[in-house]
Amino acid sequence: MLRLRSRILAHLLFSPATSPHRSPHPAASHSTLRRLLLSAAVPPRTGFAVHEYLVETCGLTEAQALKASAKLSHLKSPSKPDAVPAFLAGLGLSTADIAAVVPRDPRFLCAGVERTLAPNVLGLAGLGLSRSQIARLVSLVPGEFRRRSIVSNLPYYQSLFGSYENLLRVLNRNNSLLGCSLDKVVKPNVAFLRECGLGDCDITKLCCKNTGILSNNPERVQAMAARAEGLGVPRSSGMFREALMAVATMSQEMIAAKVNYLKNTFRWSEAEVSIAVHRSPMVLVRSKNMLQSKSEFLISEVRLEPVNIAHRPVMLGLSLEGRLRPRHYVMRFLKANGLLDCDRSYFSAVMVTEKVFVEKYICPHKEVAPHLAEDYADACRGQVPTRFRIA
């Protein structure tokens, strides 16, 4: 029966009659769809038990089935849920894919294939989406795929984010976006962000980082912008997008507490912490443990002055074990052996790419320090180098 439905769906989606380049008469198309789906109707069974059905037919684990069955307790027969996995199989989803969809949205099994799912697939195919693209959309947002509005809303999001792939990246972070009201929520938020100086590319990046910036109540988004400006980052600044990301999930009280923690941890004055937050707003979302360990390393071991860290806070977003510490070892070794000017900036060394760092600080010293590359590699793996030696 699954194979029969798969053939029916493939015929509906990719036959010339439903090609996006042609415009069949809607009544005829619907009549054909209804006739084919009814011909593949799944015969009713008796003794239906939701939990067992989810495990045996849909491939859920016992724990998943226990949780999902609570939302499907009203089902008395498998007639409707049987039709949905068959339809998804026809769309190209594997058994594992279907098993992943159901826990995300158990009520997807109650969706009407003929009334909702099939028309949505046909509508999306008419927008130019391939079967694999539609299948990916079902996997990401099964709850929204139960809404007929997905077809009418999709073109707006594709235009906003620039491509279907960008849209999928956003939906991977915020799978409820397609269910938000375009006119009452999304479009007002987009208009406001544009007023703040953000382009569509900035909005896309923001949405890929922040899960709810567009689906939030517009008043809350405006409050986020006010908190970002309160950090001393004006809307005209190129850092405003980063400031929005930083404060999106923080209240004013949380921001104040984190600013106070930064002052104490890095021994910063009011002016210095303001400089640091202004230059790298994401410092506000770094964990306290991470900030504490980097403060101890940069101040006590590298011996940087707190004011220098404040003016270069981007360092605090770099890996301590993977970049800051190993490169410090290399620079300390080179300076101690007269292979590097003592006034060479540590900041300049940690900010270059790995390729540039190796070319500039490791390769030129292969002859006099043949073990330098090996020791640096060990340090990058988290091992404390026992030797930095000259042959």
Short mmCIF file of C-alpha atoms in Angstrom, two decimals:
data_model
loop_
_atom_site.label_atom_id
_atom_site.label_comp_id
_atom_site.label_asym_id
_atom_site.label_seq_id
_atom_site.Cartn_x
_atom_site.Cartn_y
_atom_site.Cartn_z
CA MET A 1 0.00 0.00 0.00
CA LEU A 2 2.87 2.38 0.76
CA ARG A 3 4.37 1.67 -2.63
CA LEU A 4 1.02 2.37 -4.30
CA ARG A 5 0.71 5.72 -2.55
CA SER A 6 4.31 6.55 -3.43
CA ARG A 7 3.55 5.96 -7.10
CA ILE A 8 0.39 8.08 -6.84
CA LEU A 9 2.22 11.02 -5.25
CA ALA A 10 5.08 10.82 -7.72
CA HIS A 11 2.55 10.83 -10.53
CA LEU A 12 0.75 13.85 -9.07
CA LEU A 13 3.90 15.88 -8.43
CA PHE A 14 5.89 15.21 -11.52
CA SER A 15 3.45 14.36 -14.27
CA PRO A 16 3.04 17.03 -16.99
CA ALA A 17 -0.41 17.86 -15.64
CA THR A 18 1.04 19.17 -12.39
CA SER A 19 4.22 20.70 -13.75
CA PRO A 20 4.77 24.29 -12.53
CA HIS A 21 5.16 25.28 -16.16
CA ARG A 22 1.57 24.38 -16.91
CA SER A 23 -1.67 25.53 -15.37
CA PRO A 24 -4.22 22.67 -15.24
CA HIS A 25 -7.80 23.48 -14.43
CA PRO A 26 -8.04 23.49 -10.57
CA ALA A 27 -11.26 21.47 -10.49
CA ALA A 28 -9.85 18.78 -12.76
CA SER A 29 -6.62 18.60 -10.74
CA HIS A 30 -8.52 18.28 -7.46
CA SER A 31 -10.83 15.66 -8.91
CA THR A 32 -7.88 13.57 -10.08
CA LEU A 33 -6.18 13.95 -6.70
CA ARG A 34 -9.31 12.88 -4.84
CA ARG A 35 -9.91 9.88 -7.08
CA LEU A 36 -6.34 8.62 -6.79
CA LEU A 37 -6.13 9.08 -3.04
CA LEU A 38 -9.44 7.37 -2.43
CA SER A 39 -8.35 4.47 -4.60
CA ALA A 40 -5.36 3.99 -2.29
CA ALA A 41 -7.36 4.27 0.92
CA VAL A 42 -6.04 2.12 3.75
CA PRO A 43 -8.57 -0.47 4.94
CA PRO A 44 -9.66 -0.03 8.57
CA ARG A 45 -8.28 -2.19 11.35
CA THR A 46 -9.69 -3.14 14.71
CA GLY A 47 -8.20 -3.07 18.19
CA PHE A 48 -6.26 0.15 17.69
CA ALA A 49 -3.72 1.11 20.39
CA VAL A 50 -1.89 4.40 19.86
CA HIS A 51 1.30 3.56 21.77
CA GLU A 52 1.84 0.26 19.97
CA TYR A 53 1.04 1.87 16.64
CA LEU A 54 3.67 4.58 17.15
CA VAL A 55 6.34 2.00 17.98
CA GLU A 56 5.49 -0.69 15.45
CA THR A 57 4.33 1.39 12.49
CA CYS A 58 6.06 4.76 12.89
CA GLY A 59 9.34 3.52 14.36
CA LEU A 60 9.31 5.59 17.56
CA THR A 61 11.16 4.49 20.67
CA GLU A 62 9.14 3.51 23.73
CA ALA A 63 9.93 6.84 25.40
CA GLN A 64 8.99 8.84 22.30
CA ALA A 65 5.79 6.88 21.86
CA LEU A 66 4.80 7.40 25.49
CA LYS A 67 5.18 11.17 25.12
CA ALA A 68 3.55 11.39 21.70
CA SER A 69 0.59 9.15 22.51
CA ALA A 70 -0.65 11.68 25.06
CA LYS A 71 -1.39 14.04 22.16
CA LEU A 72 -3.11 11.36 20.12
CA SER A 73 -5.35 9.77 22.74
CA HIS A 74 -8.44 10.77 20.78
CA LEU A 75 -7.60 8.46 17.88
CA LYS A 76 -9.84 5.41 17.72
CA SER A 77 -8.63 3.87 14.49
CA PRO A 78 -5.50 3.93 12.31
CA SER A 79 -7.31 5.05 9.15
CA LYS A 80 -6.11 8.65 9.24
CA PRO A 81 -2.60 8.08 10.71
CA ASP A 82 -2.01 5.23 8.24
CA ALA A 83 -2.55 7.60 5.34
CA VAL A 84 0.05 10.12 6.57
CA PRO A 85 3.16 7.86 6.70
CA ALA A 86 2.12 6.47 3.31
CA PHE A 87 1.92 9.98 1.93
CA LEU A 88 5.31 10.91 3.41
CA ALA A 89 6.87 7.76 1.96
CA GLY A 90 5.53 8.80 -1.41
CA LEU A 91 7.16 12.16 -0.95
CA GLY A 92 10.51 10.44 -0.51
CA LEU A 93 10.92 10.36 3.27
CA SER A 94 12.57 7.22 4.59
CA THR A 95 11.29 5.22 7.54
CA ALA A 96 13.89 6.95 9.73
CA ASP A 97 12.78 10.37 8.44
CA ILE A 98 9.16 9.59 9.30
CA ALA A 99 10.20 8.35 12.73
CA ALA A 100 11.87 11.74 13.27
CA VAL A 101 8.88 13.78 12.07
CA VAL A 102 6.28 12.23 14.37
CA PRO A 103 7.96 13.06 17.73
CA ARG A 104 8.44 16.65 16.54
CA ASP A 105 4.73 16.99 15.85
CA PRO A 106 2.61 13.97 16.84
CA ARG A 107 -0.54 15.68 15.57
CA PHE A 108 0.94 15.56 12.08
CA LEU A 109 -0.52 12.03 11.98
CA CYS A 110 -3.95 13.63 12.21
CA ALA A 111 -3.43 15.95 9.23
CA GLY A 112 -5.79 15.48 6.33
CA VAL A 113 -3.86 14.11 3.37
CA GLU A 114 -6.46 15.02 0.80
CA ARG A 115 -7.59 18.25 2.44
CA THR A 116 -4.22 19.73 3.49
CA LEU A 117 -1.01 17.81 2.84
CA ALA A 118 -1.48 16.95 -0.83
CA PRO A 119 -2.66 20.49 -1.77
CA ASN A 120 0.35 21.92 0.08
CA VAL A 121 2.73 19.68 -1.81
CA LEU A 122 1.12 20.62 -5.11
CA GLY A 123 1.22 24.31 -4.18
CA LEU A 124 4.89 24.19 -3.24
CA ALA A 125 5.73 22.26 -6.38
CA GLY A 126 3.98 25.03 -8.27
CA LEU A 127 6.40 27.50 -6.66
CA GLY A 128 9.27 25.56 -8.17
CA LEU A 129 10.31 23.41 -5.19
CA SER A 130 11.59 19.94 -5.96
CA ARG A 131 10.34 16.85 -4.19
CA SER A 132 13.52 16.66 -2.07
CA GLN A 133 13.15 20.33 -1.05
CA ILE A 134 9.53 19.75 -0.02
CA ALA A 135 10.53 16.64 1.92
CA ARG A 136 13.18 18.64 3.77
CA LEU A 137 10.59 21.28 4.63
CA VAL A 138 8.26 18.63 6.06
CA SER A 139 11.08 17.25 8.19
CA LEU A 140 11.98 20.68 9.57
CA VAL A 141 8.53 22.15 10.15
CA PRO A 142 5.89 19.41 10.26
CA GLY A 143 3.66 21.54 12.47
CA GLU A 144 3.62 24.38 9.97
CA PHE A 145 3.19 22.00 7.06
CA ARG A 146 -0.27 21.23 8.46
CA ARG A 147 -1.26 24.83 7.69
CA ARG A 148 -2.46 25.84 4.25
CA SER A 149 -0.77 29.24 4.73
CA ILE A 150 2.66 27.69 4.19
CA VAL A 151 2.21 27.96 0.41
CA SER A 152 1.20 31.61 0.42
CA ASN A 153 3.84 32.65 2.98
CA LEU A 154 6.85 30.87 1.53
CA PRO A 155 7.60 33.31 -1.35
CA TYR A 156 7.94 36.21 1.10
CA TYR A 157 10.52 34.35 3.21
CA GLN A 158 12.47 33.19 0.18
CA SER A 159 12.67 36.78 -1.03
CA LEU A 160 13.66 38.08 2.41
CA PHE A 161 16.38 35.51 3.07
CA GLY A 162 17.66 35.44 -0.49
CA SER A 163 17.37 31.72 -1.17
CA TYR A 164 15.56 28.56 -0.17
CA GLU A 165 18.73 27.23 1.47
CA ASN A 166 18.99 30.34 3.66
CA LEU A 167 15.36 29.87 4.63
CA LEU A 168 16.08 26.30 5.71
CA ARG A 169 18.99 27.51 7.83
CA VAL A 170 16.69 29.97 9.59
CA LEU A 171 13.95 27.36 10.06
CA ASN A 172 16.49 25.01 11.55
CA ARG A 173 16.87 27.59 14.34
CA ASN A 174 13.24 28.69 14.52
CA ASN A 175 10.80 26.12 13.22
CA SER A 176 7.76 28.14 14.25
CA LEU A 177 8.54 31.12 12.02
CA LEU A 178 6.33 30.00 9.14
CA GLY A 179 3.37 29.86 11.51
CA CYS A 180 3.68 33.50 12.58
CA SER A 181 1.40 36.16 11.19
CA LEU A 182 3.17 37.94 8.36
CA ASP A 183 1.12 41.13 8.61
CA LYS A 184 0.96 41.42 12.42
CA VAL A 185 4.37 40.10 13.47
CA VAL A 186 6.98 39.32 10.82
CA LYS A 187 6.60 42.24 8.41
CA PRO A 188 6.47 44.88 11.21
CA ASN A 189 9.64 43.38 12.72
CA VAL A 190 11.40 43.36 9.35
CA ALA A 191 10.37 46.97 8.70
CA PHE A 192 11.69 48.02 12.12
CA LEU A 193 15.02 46.23 11.67
CA ARG A 194 15.43 47.93 8.31
CA GLU A 195 14.77 51.26 10.01
CA CYS A 196 17.61 50.35 12.38
CA GLY A 197 19.94 50.17 9.39
CA LEU A 198 19.98 46.40 8.90
CA GLY A 199 19.86 45.05 5.37
CA ASP A 200 18.18 41.79 4.42
CA CYS A 201 21.56 40.02 4.61
CA ASP A 202 22.01 41.31 8.18
CA ILE A 203 18.50 40.17 9.08
CA THR A 204 19.22 36.72 7.69
CA LYS A 205 22.41 36.42 9.76
CA LEU A 206 20.56 37.69 12.81
CA CYS A 207 17.83 35.10 12.34
CA CYS A 208 20.38 32.31 11.94
CA LYS A 209 21.84 33.25 15.34
CA ASN A 210 18.76 34.37 17.25
CA THR A 211 15.86 31.98 17.18
CA GLY A 212 13.03 34.42 17.77
CA ILE A 213 13.92 37.87 16.49
CA LEU A 214 11.28 37.88 13.74
CA SER A 215 8.63 35.84 15.54
CA ASN A 216 8.69 37.98 18.68
CA ASN A 217 6.05 40.53 19.48
CA PRO A 218 7.12 43.75 17.66
CA GLU A 219 7.12 45.66 20.97
CA ARG A 220 9.64 43.18 22.39
CA VAL A 221 11.89 43.57 19.34
CA GLN A 222 11.81 47.34 19.79
CA ALA A 223 12.71 46.85 23.46
CA MET A 224 15.68 44.71 22.37
CA ALA A 225 16.88 47.55 20.16
CA ALA A 226 16.58 49.98 23.08
CA ARG A 227 18.70 47.68 25.26
CA ALA A 228 21.29 47.41 22.48
CA GLU A 229 21.48 51.19 22.21
CA GLY A 230 21.80 51.30 25.99
CA LEU A 231 25.12 49.49 25.63
CA GLY A 232 26.44 52.52 23.78
CA VAL A 233 26.03 50.89 20.36
CA PRO A 234 24.07 53.25 18.09
CA ARG A 235 21.84 51.93 15.32
CA SER A 236 24.24 53.40 12.78
CA SER A 237 27.09 51.24 14.08
CA GLY A 238 28.19 48.14 12.25
CA MET A 239 28.10 46.38 15.64
CA PHE A 240 24.40 47.01 16.15
CA ARG A 241 23.43 43.59 14.75
CA GLU A 242 25.83 41.92 17.18
CA ALA A 243 24.47 44.03 20.03
CA LEU A 244 20.94 42.88 19.17
CA MET A 245 22.06 39.25 19.26
CA ALA A 246 23.72 39.79 22.62
CA VAL A 247 20.75 41.36 24.41
CA ALA A 248 17.98 39.37 22.71
CA THR A 249 17.53 37.01 25.65
CA MET A 250 18.78 39.33 28.41
CA SER A 251 16.77 41.64 30.61
CA GLN A 252 18.15 45.00 31.71
CA GLU A 253 18.89 43.49 35.13
CA MET A 254 20.81 40.61 33.58
CA ILE A 255 22.85 43.02 31.48
CA ALA A 256 23.72 45.13 34.52
CA ALA A 257 24.77 42.04 36.49
CA LYS A 258 27.00 40.80 33.65
CA VAL A 259 28.61 44.23 33.22
CA ASN A 260 29.41 44.25 36.94
CA TYR A 261 30.90 40.75 36.66
CA LEU A 262 33.11 41.86 33.77
CA LYS A 263 34.36 44.85 35.75
CA ASN A 264 35.34 42.68 38.69
CA THR A 265 36.79 39.80 36.66
CA PHE A 266 38.97 41.87 34.34
CA ARG A 267 39.66 44.71 36.80
CA TRP A 268 38.04 47.18 34.42
CA SER A 269 36.90 50.68 35.21
CA GLU A 270 33.45 51.88 34.19
CA ALA A 271 34.95 53.44 31.09
CA GLU A 272 36.92 50.31 30.18
CA VAL A 273 33.97 47.92 30.48
CA SER A 274 31.96 50.32 28.33
CA ILE A 275 34.68 50.22 25.67
CA ALA A 276 34.80 46.41 25.76
CA VAL A 277 31.03 45.96 25.47
CA HIS A 278 30.80 48.59 22.74
CA ARG A 279 33.52 46.90 20.68
CA SER A 280 32.33 43.33 21.25
CA PRO A 281 28.76 43.12 22.60
CA MET A 282 28.86 39.32 22.52
CA VAL A 283 31.16 39.44 25.54
CA LEU A 284 27.91 39.74 27.51
CA VAL A 285 26.83 36.22 26.58
CA ARG A 286 30.12 34.48 27.37
CA SER A 287 29.88 32.11 30.32
CA LYS A 288 31.29 33.23 33.65
CA ASN A 289 33.60 30.22 33.86
CA MET A 290 35.02 30.97 30.43
CA LEU A 291 35.52 34.63 31.23
CA GLN A 292 37.19 33.80 34.54
CA SER A 293 39.64 31.35 32.97
CA LYS A 294 40.57 33.78 30.20
CA SER A 295 41.02 36.62 32.66
CA GLU A 296 43.42 34.53 34.72
CA PHE A 297 45.36 33.46 31.65
CA LEU A 298 45.58 36.82 29.88
CA ILE A 299 46.36 38.88 32.97
CA SER A 300 48.43 36.47 35.06
CA GLU A 301 50.22 34.41 32.42
CA VAL A 302 50.38 36.56 29.29
CA ARG A 303 50.64 39.63 31.55
CA LEU A 304 48.37 41.85 29.49
CA GLU A 305 47.15 45.04 31.09
CA PRO A 306 43.37 45.05 31.72
CA VAL A 307 43.00 48.20 29.63
CA ASN A 308 44.59 46.44 26.64
CA ILE A 309 42.10 43.59 26.93
CA ALA A 310 39.25 46.11 27.10
CA HIS A 311 40.36 47.64 23.82
CA ARG A 312 40.64 44.18 22.20
CA PRO A 313 37.70 42.22 23.65
CA VAL A 314 37.39 40.07 20.53
CA MET A 315 40.13 37.94 22.12
CA LEU A 316 37.60 36.77 24.67
CA GLY A 317 35.68 34.97 21.96
CA LEU A 318 38.70 32.90 20.90
CA SER A 319 39.40 29.40 22.17
CA LEU A 320 41.68 29.36 25.20
CA GLU A 321 43.03 25.85 24.65
CA GLY A 322 42.88 25.88 20.86
CA ARG A 323 44.38 29.29 20.13
CA LEU A 324 45.22 31.69 22.97
CA ARG A 325 47.39 29.36 25.05
CA PRO A 326 49.26 27.51 22.23
CA ARG A 327 50.17 30.72 20.43
CA HIS A 328 51.35 32.27 23.68
CA TYR A 329 53.70 29.32 24.15
CA VAL A 330 55.11 29.80 20.67
CA MET A 331 55.63 33.54 21.10
CA ARG A 332 57.21 33.10 24.52
CA PHE A 333 59.63 30.53 23.14
CA LEU A 334 60.57 32.66 20.13
CA LYS A 335 61.14 35.78 22.21
CA ALA A 336 63.16 33.88 24.84
CA ASN A 337 65.46 32.56 22.14
CA GLY A 338 65.89 35.83 20.30
CA LEU A 339 63.86 34.69 17.32
CA LEU A 340 61.13 37.31 17.70
CA ASP A 341 61.13 40.98 18.69
CA CYS A 342 60.19 41.35 22.34
CA ASP A 343 57.68 44.05 21.51
CA ARG A 344 55.79 41.91 18.98
CA SER A 345 52.06 42.15 19.77
CA TYR A 346 50.39 39.06 21.22
CA PHE A 347 47.07 40.32 19.85
CA SER A 348 48.38 40.36 16.29
CA ALA A 349 49.48 36.73 16.67
CA VAL A 350 46.19 35.39 17.97
CA MET A 351 44.03 37.21 15.44
CA VAL A 352 45.53 35.78 12.25
CA THR A 353 44.27 32.55 10.71
CA GLU A 354 45.91 29.24 11.52
CA LYS A 355 47.53 29.09 8.09
CA VAL A 356 49.03 32.57 8.43
CA PHE A 357 50.21 31.91 11.99
CA VAL A 358 52.07 28.76 10.96
CA GLU A 359 53.63 30.48 7.94
CA LYS A 360 54.71 33.50 9.96
CA TYR A 361 55.70 32.05 13.33
CA ILE A 362 56.49 28.36 12.80
CA CYS A 363 57.88 27.73 9.31
CA PRO A 364 60.68 30.35 9.36
CA HIS A 365 62.27 28.59 12.36
CA LYS A 366 62.29 24.96 11.17
CA GLU A 367 66.06 24.72 11.14
CA VAL A 368 66.84 26.28 14.52
CA ALA A 369 63.74 24.89 16.23
CA PRO A 370 62.76 21.64 14.47
CA HIS A 371 60.46 20.58 17.31
CA LEU A 372 58.50 23.84 17.39
CA ALA A 373 55.80 22.64 14.99
CA GLU A 374 55.36 19.40 16.92
CA ASP A 375 55.14 21.18 20.26
CA TYR A 376 52.67 23.69 18.87
CA ALA A 377 50.48 20.87 17.51
CA ASP A 378 50.58 19.17 20.92
CA ALA A 379 49.56 22.41 22.61
CA CYS A 380 46.64 22.83 20.21
CA ARG A 381 45.44 19.37 21.25
CA GLY A 382 45.39 20.47 24.87
CA GLN A 383 48.71 18.92 25.88
CA VAL A 384 51.15 21.08 27.82
CA PRO A 385 54.41 21.20 25.82
CA THR A 386 57.37 19.82 27.76
CA ARG A 387 59.93 21.26 25.42
CA PHE A 388 60.47 24.22 23.14
CA ARG A 389 64.02 23.63 22.16
CA ILE A 390 66.73 24.75 19.73
CA ALA A 391 68.73 22.01 18.05
#
